[in-house]
XYZ file of C-alpha atoms in Angstrom:
735
model
C 46.781 2.015 4.107
C 43.627 1.912 1.951
C 43.806 3.920 -1.616
C 41.696 6.775 -1.927
C 40.133 6.952 -5.463
C 37.187 8.727 -7.134
C 34.240 6.434 -7.024
C 32.009 6.654 -10.825
C 28.651 7.219 -9.526
C 29.757 5.112 -6.539
C 29.745 5.238 -2.804
C 29.686 8.351 -0.669
C 30.803 6.848 2.329
C 33.676 4.479 2.959
C 32.233 1.703 4.388
C 33.664 -1.477 5.239
C 35.920 -1.142 2.192
C 37.524 2.089 3.221
C 36.346 3.757 -0.233
C 36.427 7.223 -0.368
C 35.492 10.190 -3.148
C 38.272 11.626 -4.849
C 39.373 13.168 -8.147
C 41.032 11.771 -11.077
C 42.159 12.588 -14.761
C 40.673 9.684 -16.751
C 39.771 10.900 -20.103
C 35.971 11.398 -20.659
C 35.338 8.330 -22.737
C 36.799 5.932 -20.298
C 35.048 7.739 -17.537
C 31.631 7.379 -19.453
C 31.885 3.506 -19.326
C 32.497 3.736 -15.563
C 29.907 6.275 -14.290
C 27.071 3.589 -13.554
C 28.589 0.947 -10.935
C 26.047 -0.175 -8.778
C 27.436 0.300 -5.242
C 27.373 -3.599 -4.134
C 29.487 -4.228 -7.421
C 31.897 -1.722 -6.557
C 32.486 -2.833 -3.189
C 32.814 -6.096 -4.122
C 35.498 -5.402 -6.726
C 37.269 -3.204 -4.353
C 37.285 -5.765 -1.646
C 38.613 -8.011 -4.556
C 41.225 -5.580 -5.274
C 42.429 -4.966 -2.091
C 41.581 -1.129 -2.567
C 44.009 -1.115 -5.423
C 42.914 1.870 -7.494
C 44.348 1.163 -10.509
C 43.180 -2.385 -10.578
C 39.578 -1.605 -9.425
C 39.610 0.915 -12.456
C 41.037 -1.657 -15.053
C 38.528 -4.413 -13.906
C 35.393 -2.131 -14.061
C 36.500 -1.280 -17.510
C 36.526 -4.763 -18.500
C 33.155 -5.863 -17.122
C 30.074 -5.472 -19.570
C 27.264 -2.736 -18.671
C 25.098 -5.462 -17.144
C 27.971 -6.589 -14.832
C 28.669 -3.203 -13.561
C 25.007 -2.315 -13.043
C 24.573 -5.925 -11.076
C 22.021 -7.411 -13.457
C 24.826 -10.336 -14.339
C 26.823 -12.148 -12.383
C 30.447 -11.181 -12.217
C 32.895 -13.759 -13.253
C 34.746 -15.401 -10.622
C 37.592 -14.690 -10.042
C 37.557 -11.354 -11.970
C 39.325 -10.324 -14.907
C 43.410 -10.468 -14.997
C 44.156 -6.900 -15.548
C 47.622 -5.224 -16.220
C 47.593 -3.880 -12.505
C 47.368 -7.657 -11.155
C 49.755 -8.921 -13.553
C 52.369 -6.475 -12.576
C 51.590 -7.822 -8.725
C 52.083 -11.757 -9.695
C 55.113 -10.954 -11.953
C 57.156 -9.861 -8.544
C 56.180 -12.860 -6.507
C 58.879 -15.221 -6.137
C 57.296 -18.859 -5.782
C 58.795 -22.384 -6.398
C 56.596 -24.348 -8.666
C 55.006 -26.374 -5.959
C 53.737 -23.218 -4.041
C 52.375 -21.561 -7.074
C 50.467 -25.189 -7.630
C 49.338 -24.732 -4.266
C 47.859 -21.506 -4.509
C 46.022 -22.735 -7.623
C 44.487 -25.474 -5.739
C 43.666 -23.113 -3.106
C 42.013 -20.599 -5.619
C 40.043 -23.242 -7.213
C 38.782 -25.196 -4.217
C 35.322 -25.281 -2.788
C 36.122 -24.543 0.631
C 38.949 -23.505 2.799
C 40.177 -26.492 4.449
C 43.696 -26.543 4.939
C 44.036 -30.468 5.504
C 42.468 -30.561 1.826
C 44.867 -28.430 0.620
C 48.071 -30.018 1.866
C 46.464 -33.268 0.870
C 45.925 -32.194 -2.808
C 49.450 -30.847 -3.164
C 51.046 -33.717 -1.061
C 52.995 -31.375 1.513
C 52.692 -30.893 5.154
C 52.684 -28.132 7.355
C 56.292 -28.063 7.653
C 56.914 -27.323 4.158
C 54.055 -24.552 4.123
C 56.035 -22.725 7.175
C 59.552 -23.045 5.827
C 58.432 -21.632 2.277
C 56.828 -18.410 0.747
C 53.186 -19.559 1.180
C 53.241 -18.009 4.688
C 53.303 -14.766 3.175
C 50.292 -15.641 0.658
C 47.981 -17.304 2.832
C 46.777 -16.518 6.192
C 46.430 -19.642 8.467
C 44.074 -19.388 11.244
C 42.739 -22.352 12.958
C 43.033 -25.343 10.342
C 41.600 -22.655 7.629
C 43.189 -20.287 5.062
C 42.555 -17.410 3.016
C 44.468 -15.525 0.486
C 46.196 -12.751 2.712
C 45.995 -10.657 -0.580
C 42.824 -11.487 -2.796
C 44.599 -9.900 -6.101
C 46.879 -13.210 -5.821
C 43.843 -15.510 -6.225
C 43.154 -13.427 -9.515
C 46.519 -13.841 -10.814
C 46.999 -17.222 -9.932
C 43.799 -18.457 -11.510
C 44.021 -16.746 -14.547
C 47.457 -17.280 -15.715
C 47.088 -21.288 -15.120
C 46.359 -23.294 -18.108
C 43.085 -24.657 -18.793
C 45.023 -28.013 -17.988
C 46.439 -26.978 -14.807
C 43.091 -25.821 -13.455
C 41.515 -29.134 -14.644
C 44.514 -31.309 -13.031
C 43.923 -29.059 -9.614
C 39.665 -29.843 -9.832
C 40.860 -33.750 -10.274
C 43.058 -33.907 -7.616
C 40.658 -32.313 -4.981
C 37.770 -34.366 -6.371
C 40.105 -37.364 -5.008
C 40.555 -35.984 -1.831
C 36.771 -35.384 -1.155
C 35.937 -38.841 -2.214
C 38.550 -40.042 0.008
C 37.305 -38.279 3.132
C 33.702 -38.902 2.010
C 32.622 -35.444 1.093
C 30.372 -36.433 -1.782
C 29.085 -33.100 -2.674
C 32.262 -31.428 -2.900
C 33.892 -34.339 -5.103
C 30.998 -34.032 -7.016
C 31.414 -30.569 -7.912
C 35.224 -30.747 -8.490
C 34.625 -33.689 -10.725
C 32.387 -31.855 -12.977
C 34.733 -28.837 -13.462
C 37.828 -31.132 -13.693
C 36.166 -33.172 -16.944
C 36.936 -32.093 -20.281
C 33.679 -33.060 -21.987
C 29.835 -33.112 -20.943
C 28.480 -35.821 -18.730
C 24.874 -36.184 -18.646
C 25.158 -38.275 -15.606
C 26.229 -35.382 -13.548
C 23.251 -33.142 -14.357
C 21.038 -34.493 -11.940
C 23.570 -34.727 -8.903
C 24.484 -31.262 -9.409
C 21.143 -29.986 -9.337
C 20.905 -31.975 -6.129
C 23.794 -29.785 -5.138
C 22.217 -26.750 -6.241
C 19.099 -27.431 -4.069
C 21.375 -28.362 -1.002
C 23.310 -25.104 -1.322
C 20.042 -23.048 -1.657
C 19.052 -24.901 1.611
C 22.004 -23.776 3.395
C 21.623 -20.350 1.848
C 24.793 -20.571 -0.186
C 23.178 -19.062 -3.582
C 26.368 -18.239 -5.106
C 27.497 -22.019 -4.844
C 23.586 -22.787 -5.919
C 23.758 -20.675 -9.312
C 27.306 -22.303 -10.216
C 26.219 -25.633 -9.753
C 22.971 -25.014 -11.708
C 24.766 -23.445 -14.580
C 27.334 -26.541 -14.349
C 24.471 -28.978 -14.312
C 22.807 -27.232 -17.339
C 26.289 -27.348 -19.432
C 26.099 -31.384 -18.841
C 22.075 -31.828 -19.437
C 20.978 -33.655 -22.290
C 17.669 -32.523 -23.977
C 15.727 -34.291 -21.303
C 16.993 -32.359 -18.380
C 18.019 -29.150 -19.931
C 14.869 -27.003 -19.410
C 14.801 -28.396 -15.445
C 18.711 -27.429 -15.249
C 17.495 -23.740 -16.928
C 14.581 -23.159 -14.607
C 16.582 -23.999 -11.631
C 19.503 -21.416 -12.693
C 16.918 -18.943 -13.636
C 15.484 -18.992 -10.109
C 19.029 -19.037 -8.552
C 20.036 -15.828 -10.539
C 16.809 -14.302 -9.741
C 17.543 -14.979 -6.238
C 21.066 -12.985 -6.376
C 19.361 -10.214 -8.109
C 21.123 -10.842 -11.481
C 17.884 -10.290 -13.613
C 19.407 -10.413 -17.020
C 20.889 -13.618 -16.198
C 17.639 -15.132 -14.963
C 15.708 -13.732 -18.205
C 18.344 -15.515 -20.193
C 17.673 -18.981 -18.627
C 13.961 -18.666 -18.326
C 12.894 -17.057 -21.608
C 13.783 -20.314 -23.696
C 12.004 -22.473 -20.836
C 8.925 -20.034 -21.470
C 8.946 -20.127 -25.130
C 9.367 -24.003 -25.207
C 7.150 -27.014 -25.110
C 8.084 -28.599 -22.227
C 4.605 -27.843 -20.087
C 6.041 -28.784 -16.984
C 9.201 -26.716 -17.102
C 7.037 -23.728 -18.170
C 4.653 -24.107 -14.949
C 7.738 -23.995 -12.739
C 9.142 -21.229 -14.973
C 6.396 -18.989 -14.759
C 6.594 -17.526 -11.701
C 10.162 -16.405 -11.596
C 9.960 -15.252 -15.125
C 7.285 -12.699 -13.873
C 9.433 -11.470 -10.923
C 12.560 -11.218 -13.190
C 10.887 -9.626 -16.045
C 8.604 -7.019 -13.963
C 11.857 -5.801 -11.662
C 13.833 -5.755 -15.097
C 11.195 -3.957 -17.194
C 9.092 -2.256 -14.652
C 5.855 -3.496 -15.955
C 4.333 -7.416 -15.623
C 4.863 -9.581 -18.845
C 1.111 -9.771 -19.300
C 1.271 -11.073 -22.836
C 3.886 -13.877 -21.942
C 1.660 -14.758 -19.018
C -1.541 -15.119 -20.801
C -0.428 -17.319 -23.642
C -0.134 -19.806 -20.931
C -3.189 -19.582 -19.511
C -4.505 -23.188 -18.924
C -7.832 -24.386 -20.660
C -7.985 -27.538 -19.168
C -8.264 -28.565 -15.592
C -5.699 -31.399 -16.124
C -2.963 -28.899 -17.881
C 0.199 -29.204 -15.991
C 0.635 -25.541 -15.857
C -2.270 -24.830 -13.963
C -0.664 -24.351 -10.669
C 2.281 -22.766 -11.912
C 0.074 -20.116 -13.747
C -1.885 -19.497 -10.792
C 1.207 -18.572 -8.832
C 2.377 -16.381 -11.486
C -0.900 -14.697 -11.905
C -0.503 -13.993 -7.832
C 2.445 -12.422 -8.226
C 1.267 -10.355 -11.150
C -1.670 -9.217 -8.877
C 1.041 -8.406 -6.311
C 3.473 -6.538 -8.778
C 0.824 -4.662 -10.355
C -0.616 -3.328 -7.221
C 3.337 -2.361 -6.179
C 3.314 -0.178 -9.061
C -0.102 1.677 -8.522
C -1.962 -0.004 -11.371
C -4.816 -1.084 -9.458
C -7.325 -2.167 -12.078
C -4.790 -4.744 -13.670
C -3.786 -5.906 -10.041
C -7.763 -6.765 -9.507
C -7.879 -8.638 -12.821
C -4.936 -10.862 -11.912
C -5.919 -11.588 -8.270
C -9.226 -12.771 -10.344
C -7.130 -14.976 -12.404
C -5.192 -16.205 -9.547
C -8.113 -17.264 -7.616
C -9.758 -19.150 -10.286
C -6.631 -20.816 -11.557
C -5.864 -21.823 -7.705
C -9.412 -23.232 -7.301
C -9.119 -25.199 -10.889
C -5.713 -26.472 -9.393
C -7.701 -27.583 -6.202
C -5.039 -25.549 -4.034
C -7.135 -22.324 -3.286
C -6.286 -20.239 -0.298
C -2.633 -20.199 0.490
C -1.456 -18.336 -2.579
C -3.890 -15.871 -3.148
C -3.467 -14.972 0.929
C -0.037 -14.068 0.393
C -0.700 -12.328 -2.569
C -3.450 -10.506 -1.132
C -1.889 -9.495 2.193
C 1.064 -8.045 -0.291
C -0.939 -6.235 -2.658
C -2.968 -4.376 0.211
C 0.003 -2.718 1.427
C -0.099 -0.557 -1.931
C -3.744 -0.207 -2.743
C -4.701 1.085 1.193
C -7.038 -1.709 1.199
C -7.902 -4.030 4.162
C -6.897 -7.435 4.720
C -8.984 -10.255 3.385
C -7.862 -12.987 5.712
C -6.881 -13.009 9.494
C -3.085 -12.912 9.523
C -0.789 -14.053 12.618
C 1.861 -11.357 12.430
C 3.888 -13.911 14.430
C 3.848 -16.233 11.373
C 7.074 -16.031 9.774
C 5.975 -16.055 6.177
C 4.112 -12.754 7.075
C 6.786 -11.061 8.664
C 7.736 -8.533 5.894
C 4.537 -7.582 4.959
C 3.058 -7.729 8.501
C 5.735 -5.306 9.562
C 5.336 -2.617 6.919
C 1.292 -3.117 7.465
C 2.206 -2.372 11.284
C 4.257 0.942 10.230
C 1.204 2.278 8.057
C -1.187 1.815 11.104
C 0.988 3.720 13.144
C 3.517 1.434 14.797
C 6.504 1.422 12.524
C 8.416 0.601 15.969
C 6.525 -2.363 16.540
C 6.914 -3.315 12.665
C 11.050 -2.973 13.212
C 10.779 -5.470 16.365
C 8.817 -7.745 14.277
C 11.353 -7.958 11.625
C 14.250 -8.064 14.404
C 12.368 -11.234 15.824
C 11.520 -12.985 12.671
C 13.419 -15.680 11.459
C 12.078 -16.047 7.922
C 10.471 -13.502 5.448
C 7.766 -13.959 2.481
C 8.764 -16.220 -0.331
C 10.853 -18.677 1.526
C 8.545 -21.315 0.519
C 7.016 -22.986 -2.659
C 4.296 -20.525 -1.913
C 6.166 -17.780 -1.221
C 5.809 -14.407 -2.854
C 9.155 -13.516 -3.074
C 11.534 -16.053 -5.132
C 14.699 -17.543 -3.602
C 15.909 -18.968 -0.311
C 15.544 -17.416 2.969
C 18.626 -15.532 2.889
C 18.827 -14.923 -0.756
C 20.250 -11.618 -1.850
C 16.651 -10.493 -3.053
C 14.895 -11.321 0.156
C 17.506 -9.646 2.370
C 17.273 -6.635 -0.109
C 13.539 -6.291 0.755
C 13.867 -6.748 4.553
C 16.856 -4.069 4.120
C 14.732 -1.825 2.481
C 11.680 -2.412 4.746
C 13.639 -1.921 7.838
C 14.630 1.900 6.154
C 11.485 2.288 5.422
C 10.455 1.787 9.011
C 12.985 3.810 10.600
C 12.186 6.878 8.378
C 8.296 6.349 9.477
C 9.497 6.160 12.805
C 11.193 9.418 12.570
C 14.670 8.304 12.805
C 16.496 9.493 9.640
C 19.887 8.446 10.824
C 19.381 5.015 11.480
C 17.627 4.787 8.266
C 19.987 6.166 6.200
C 22.962 3.989 7.632
C 20.636 0.765 7.100
C 20.063 1.579 3.639
C 23.822 2.738 2.680
C 25.087 -0.512 4.610
C 22.730 -2.816 2.785
C 23.424 -0.868 -0.734
C 27.353 -2.337 -0.474
C 26.131 -5.828 -0.489
C 22.391 -6.447 -1.679
C 20.424 -4.929 -4.846
C 18.365 -2.659 -3.029
C 17.327 -0.816 -5.719
C 15.038 -3.544 -6.790
C 12.371 -3.915 -4.017
C 9.215 -1.989 -3.994
C 9.584 -0.552 -7.482
C 12.614 1.130 -6.522
C 11.777 2.958 -3.567
C 15.246 3.121 -2.007
C 16.410 5.514 -4.621
C 13.668 8.049 -3.728
C 14.352 7.298 -0.101
C 18.028 7.865 -0.228
C 17.790 11.005 -1.982
C 15.689 12.531 0.824
C 17.847 11.209 3.289
C 20.775 12.702 1.795
C 18.853 16.025 1.554
C 17.644 16.064 5.105
C 21.258 15.249 6.210
C 23.543 17.171 4.096
C 21.332 19.425 2.137
C 22.301 18.078 -1.198
C 22.111 14.761 -3.223
C 24.999 12.548 -2.828
C 26.908 9.733 -5.163
C 25.401 6.946 -3.242
C 21.788 7.851 -4.440
C 22.899 8.589 -7.643
C 24.524 5.387 -8.259
C 21.351 3.634 -7.142
C 19.566 5.672 -9.468
C 21.822 4.972 -12.535
C 21.882 1.614 -12.120
C 18.305 1.095 -11.279
C 16.842 -1.190 -14.054
C 13.534 0.745 -13.961
C 14.033 4.366 -13.045
C 12.032 5.689 -9.818
C 8.882 7.770 -10.319
C 9.564 11.173 -11.546
C 9.571 13.158 -8.104
C 13.075 14.722 -8.679
C 11.420 18.302 -8.726
C 10.439 17.617 -5.296
C 14.345 16.857 -4.278
C 15.190 19.797 -6.140
C 12.613 22.116 -4.493
C 13.738 20.528 -1.143
C 17.329 21.643 -2.080
C 16.422 24.606 -2.545
C 14.283 25.317 0.619
C 16.791 23.914 2.701
C 19.316 26.666 1.268
C 16.959 29.677 1.999
C 15.676 29.941 -1.763
C 11.767 29.302 -0.797
C 10.951 31.153 -3.818
C 12.812 28.622 -6.526
C 11.618 25.824 -4.097
C 7.871 26.655 -4.721
C 8.564 27.085 -8.390
C 9.727 23.415 -8.571
C 6.696 22.325 -6.309
C 4.290 23.959 -8.896
C 5.976 21.956 -11.844
C 5.651 18.688 -9.911
C 2.091 19.354 -9.357
C 1.185 20.252 -12.918
C 2.921 17.033 -13.806
C 0.716 14.908 -11.408
C 2.669 14.960 -8.701
C 4.346 11.483 -9.505
C 6.023 9.491 -6.504
C 7.427 6.506 -5.058
C 5.037 3.610 -3.950
C 5.669 4.300 -0.317
C 5.784 8.113 0.851
C 8.879 9.428 1.762
C 8.160 12.522 2.903
C 8.694 15.625 0.059
C 8.280 19.386 0.442
C 5.008 20.941 1.345
C 5.688 24.187 3.331
C 5.681 25.922 -0.023
C 4.031 25.542 -3.232
C 0.384 24.319 -4.013
C -1.588 23.289 -0.972
C -4.369 21.532 -2.712
C -2.530 18.692 -4.024
C -5.207 15.385 -3.761
C -2.441 12.813 -4.116
C -3.411 9.966 -2.052
C -0.181 8.922 0.099
C 0.668 4.930 0.942
C 1.986 6.477 4.404
C 1.592 6.127 8.180
C -0.838 8.179 10.072
C 2.168 10.439 11.380
C 2.895 11.344 7.954
C -0.329 11.933 6.730
C -1.274 13.892 10.243
C 1.603 16.403 9.666
C 0.908 16.950 6.230
C -2.488 17.891 7.017
C -1.162 20.503 9.678
C 1.423 21.947 7.382
C -1.510 22.733 4.725
C -3.936 23.965 7.544
C -1.050 26.371 9.027
C -0.503 27.814 5.530
C -4.125 28.281 4.725
C -4.978 29.929 8.264
C -7.916 32.254 8.274
C -6.708 35.818 8.404
C -9.066 36.873 10.862
C -8.277 33.625 13.210
C -4.735 32.759 12.544
C -4.066 32.599 16.125
C -6.642 30.157 16.930
C -5.540 27.869 13.609
C -1.991 28.151 14.649
C -2.790 27.246 18.276
C -5.366 24.124 17.115
C -2.484 23.157 14.620
C 0.271 23.194 17.685
C -1.792 21.154 19.931
C -2.679 18.579 17.389
C 1.047 18.405 16.347
C 1.685 16.764 20.046
C -0.277 13.690 18.774
C 2.648 13.008 16.134
C 5.017 10.570 17.245
C 8.019 10.947 14.599
C 10.308 13.670 15.545
C 10.960 14.540 11.840
C 7.297 14.897 10.941
C 6.685 17.015 14.391
C 9.842 19.009 13.564
C 8.447 19.926 10.488
C 5.300 21.239 11.722
C 6.900 23.173 14.831
C 9.042 24.942 11.900
C 6.423 25.953 9.986
C 4.563 27.245 12.908
C 7.838 29.138 13.866
C 7.968 30.780 10.768
C 4.414 31.601 10.589
C 4.106 33.015 13.983
C 7.354 35.248 13.072
C 5.722 36.417 9.854
C 2.746 37.374 12.004
C 4.612 39.346 14.219
C 4.558 36.950 17.217
C 8.094 36.979 17.738
C 8.070 34.989 21.212
C 6.003 32.143 19.598
C 7.853 31.705 16.549
C 11.280 31.205 18.968
C 9.803 28.661 20.669
C 8.555 26.650 17.937
C 11.464 26.982 15.810
C 13.915 25.768 18.852
C 11.580 22.909 19.440
C 11.878 22.190 15.467
C 15.913 22.503 16.027
C 15.949 19.711 18.926
C 13.719 17.366 17.010
C 15.546 17.764 13.774
C 18.790 17.065 15.453
C 17.261 13.873 17.208
C 15.877 12.809 13.948
C 19.309 13.051 12.398
C 17.773 15.662 9.855
C 20.889 18.041 10.301
C 20.177 19.935 6.991
C 16.680 20.853 8.554
C 18.433 21.642 11.572
C 20.560 24.213 10.057
C 17.723 25.532 8.259
C 16.076 26.369 11.735
C 19.093 27.623 12.853
C 19.360 30.393 9.898
C 15.476 31.487 10.976
C 16.487 31.457 14.624
C 19.390 33.871 13.951
C 17.158 35.951 11.806
C 14.863 36.411 14.777
C 17.639 36.772 17.169
C 17.150 33.815 19.139
C 20.051 31.946 18.111
C 23.433 32.391 16.016
C 23.299 29.988 12.987
C 25.579 27.027 12.652
C 26.208 28.080 9.157
C 27.725 31.540 10.143
C 30.636 32.703 11.953
C 30.573 32.674 15.517
C 28.980 35.548 17.274
C 31.212 38.174 19.056
C 28.530 39.481 21.461
C 25.959 37.479 23.570
C 23.058 36.341 21.831
C 20.262 38.737 22.653
C 17.434 37.527 24.836
C 13.648 38.125 23.451
C 12.270 41.270 24.927
C 9.549 39.415 26.847
C 9.195 39.876 30.708
C 7.718 36.509 31.038
C 9.876 34.657 28.808
C 11.765 32.586 31.124
C 8.294 31.781 32.624
C 6.913 30.688 29.162
C 9.840 28.213 28.519
C 9.617 26.671 31.785
C 5.622 26.150 31.825
C 5.323 25.044 28.035
C 6.127 21.468 28.861
C 3.341 21.331 31.458
C 0.534 22.975 29.607
C -0.899 22.787 26.002
C -0.243 25.570 23.538
C -3.683 27.304 24.478
C -3.413 27.102 28.096
C -0.213 28.544 27.709
C -1.465 31.346 26.079
C -4.095 31.986 28.614
C -1.655 31.593 31.493
C 0.642 34.341 29.935
C -2.133 36.856 29.664
C -3.414 36.338 33.258
C 0.097 36.473 34.452
C 0.120 39.717 32.491
C -3.084 41.145 34.454
C -5.263 40.746 31.363
C -9.135 39.721 32.641
C -11.066 36.694 31.320
C -13.037 39.168 28.951
C -9.766 40.808 27.550
C -8.283 37.259 26.856
C -11.281 35.566 25.256
C -11.343 39.007 23.094
C -7.367 38.615 22.311
C -7.728 34.820 21.506
C -10.911 35.219 19.506
C -12.774 32.642 21.888
C -15.309 32.465 24.732
C -15.133 33.621 27.987
C -16.590 30.442 29.133
C -13.508 28.606 27.413
C -11.308 30.818 28.914
C -12.507 29.871 32.365
C -12.018 26.454 31.451
C -8.598 26.799 30.160
C -7.745 28.822 33.251
C -9.358 26.020 35.770
C -7.255 23.271 33.651
C -4.188 25.257 34.163
C -4.613 26.061 37.882
C -4.753 22.276 38.413
C -1.644 21.568 36.595
C 0.544 24.420 38.048
C -0.979 23.804 41.502
C -2.311 27.154 42.353
C -5.589 28.338 43.230
C -5.931 31.976 42.529
C -4.799 34.694 39.803
C -2.698 36.244 42.242
C -0.845 32.998 43.228
C -0.326 32.485 39.331
C 0.980 35.782 39.048
C 3.501 35.430 42.131
C 4.493 31.946 40.861
C 5.365 33.563 37.451
C 7.522 36.072 38.936
C 9.305 33.522 41.336
C 10.083 31.435 37.947
C 11.204 34.311 36.106
C 13.469 34.999 39.139
C 14.804 31.610 40.018
C 14.784 29.570 36.730
């Protein structure tokens, strides 16, 4: 059974690793070292320790702060800690069986025939001994039954024992004709550096990148650097830095790329500039302008020219991503000029322009085939911003690649690198959110956070998005978003006051919510790069923040502000216009917030029936969207109106009162068929009012009433006021 233990700023939900929240009695100093652990790091350690609480805690304590944050590669295997040492000491193994486990621990793959040949044993020996309890054998493959045993056997072996294991595996792979794996084990089996191994190891790294095994790619590049002479070292560093960046290990990437940027190998500098710009921007939150400008080529034959053009394109895109419009424009000019001088214009700047336009609300400057794989990510987000989030999700699902898969790509790394997959996962979560499916958005983001550096893409928008999703569902912030925020290398924009306002509003404290929103507005209304709906039901309504948001979010926000600013002598007309306009909103979440505000506004004005109708609609839409906390807030308001029991309260002991409206059933039955204004006219006609009385009541002209009556007669299939009244009474009796 999986252990239950406290997650230090960790994962709220169990997920595949069965990790749950709990409590511990760790001392304060120990806890302070563990409170910032990235969810993907925690998930990896938990799996490697078979959910052993003590082993997980001890290993996390051994890791550096950067490793816990996911900024550096974790050691492989993980450190040997007392909890795992105790496990190993209880194993009863013969010498050859321990030797076999060591070979299995260092082997580059999981082929059983390779293992048996390396230890000179056959299957009968394995089945007759204790190995079957330590290795799971399936279809000529093996895996450790308990991953902790791999840590124990590897870390308790001497350097000589591990070297001999690599030598034997190199011999086996050479015999069976697998040159790549033989090379890897030969490199690890040598006790001294061998410059002749550097180039083949770099080729192995390139092959591993091609097949999207980024862990092997990075390990091979690091090994190549350890063997390289001065002539190959700069190139090996560039490759290692690019692989580290692809995995999201930013500090490792900068450690490899920094010396190259400061060196005098101009060809290596050209290759290092683009990944360095990405790593430094993601790590520090700003484009490294000074480092980049010092490498601006002055001669058309300068070997850095194309690399500088690519890096400038990235600087332009990342500046736009962070709302730095002027800087973005300057870098775009630099990129275009340098690309033209390098005789490679067009392609590179088109990618950057398309990407940057997402964040500046600019128009696309080039015709883009959204089906082309290299455009899929930016094209999908563009579709979402144009109002077709569902289409954007379909595009991502259908595409096999995303931007950055080629040398000209915007995101560095292989097609399935962790950094690219993190961008894709965050984009999908954003599109689900814009589409009004908060449940799917949260699920996608939380699942991705267990495996990928999701805090890195789009200036850390995943942190803000997950906080809003937790509030919408639970009514409070959770440990997953806290972990993402604590381990995000550059903290997300300061919209935490909005989160506090939301938490207060959903708990029923509108006054406190308004205080937080006013403070937020006074601080310049900061927010993430993409709009993740905040709170405008209370607080100031004249905030002029420009949103990078889909039409539904903009339309809903405008309607909520219009409802709050309704004219005193024409509030009915304003509310009805807002209700009718809200029918164009596709997102159930955005539509629900408009309906909820309308319900509250009507009830405040004394129109209890309309208030109930809109609050019921809001409650249903909130539930469909997965916004359970918003649904509970609607329940509370319904309970106050006597229209529905609050789910947060005790079950009622008496029947729920029915609104005191003789045409209430009729109103509910006709509501799906008629517009808000037509329904209001129909109810007044059924109540026996004349056209002039209706016009006076609704603050419209008699001619407008006649038009509504004509449309309403057609939809209800009646020909006169008498038939309408008869239909209303029959509906009340039968529905």
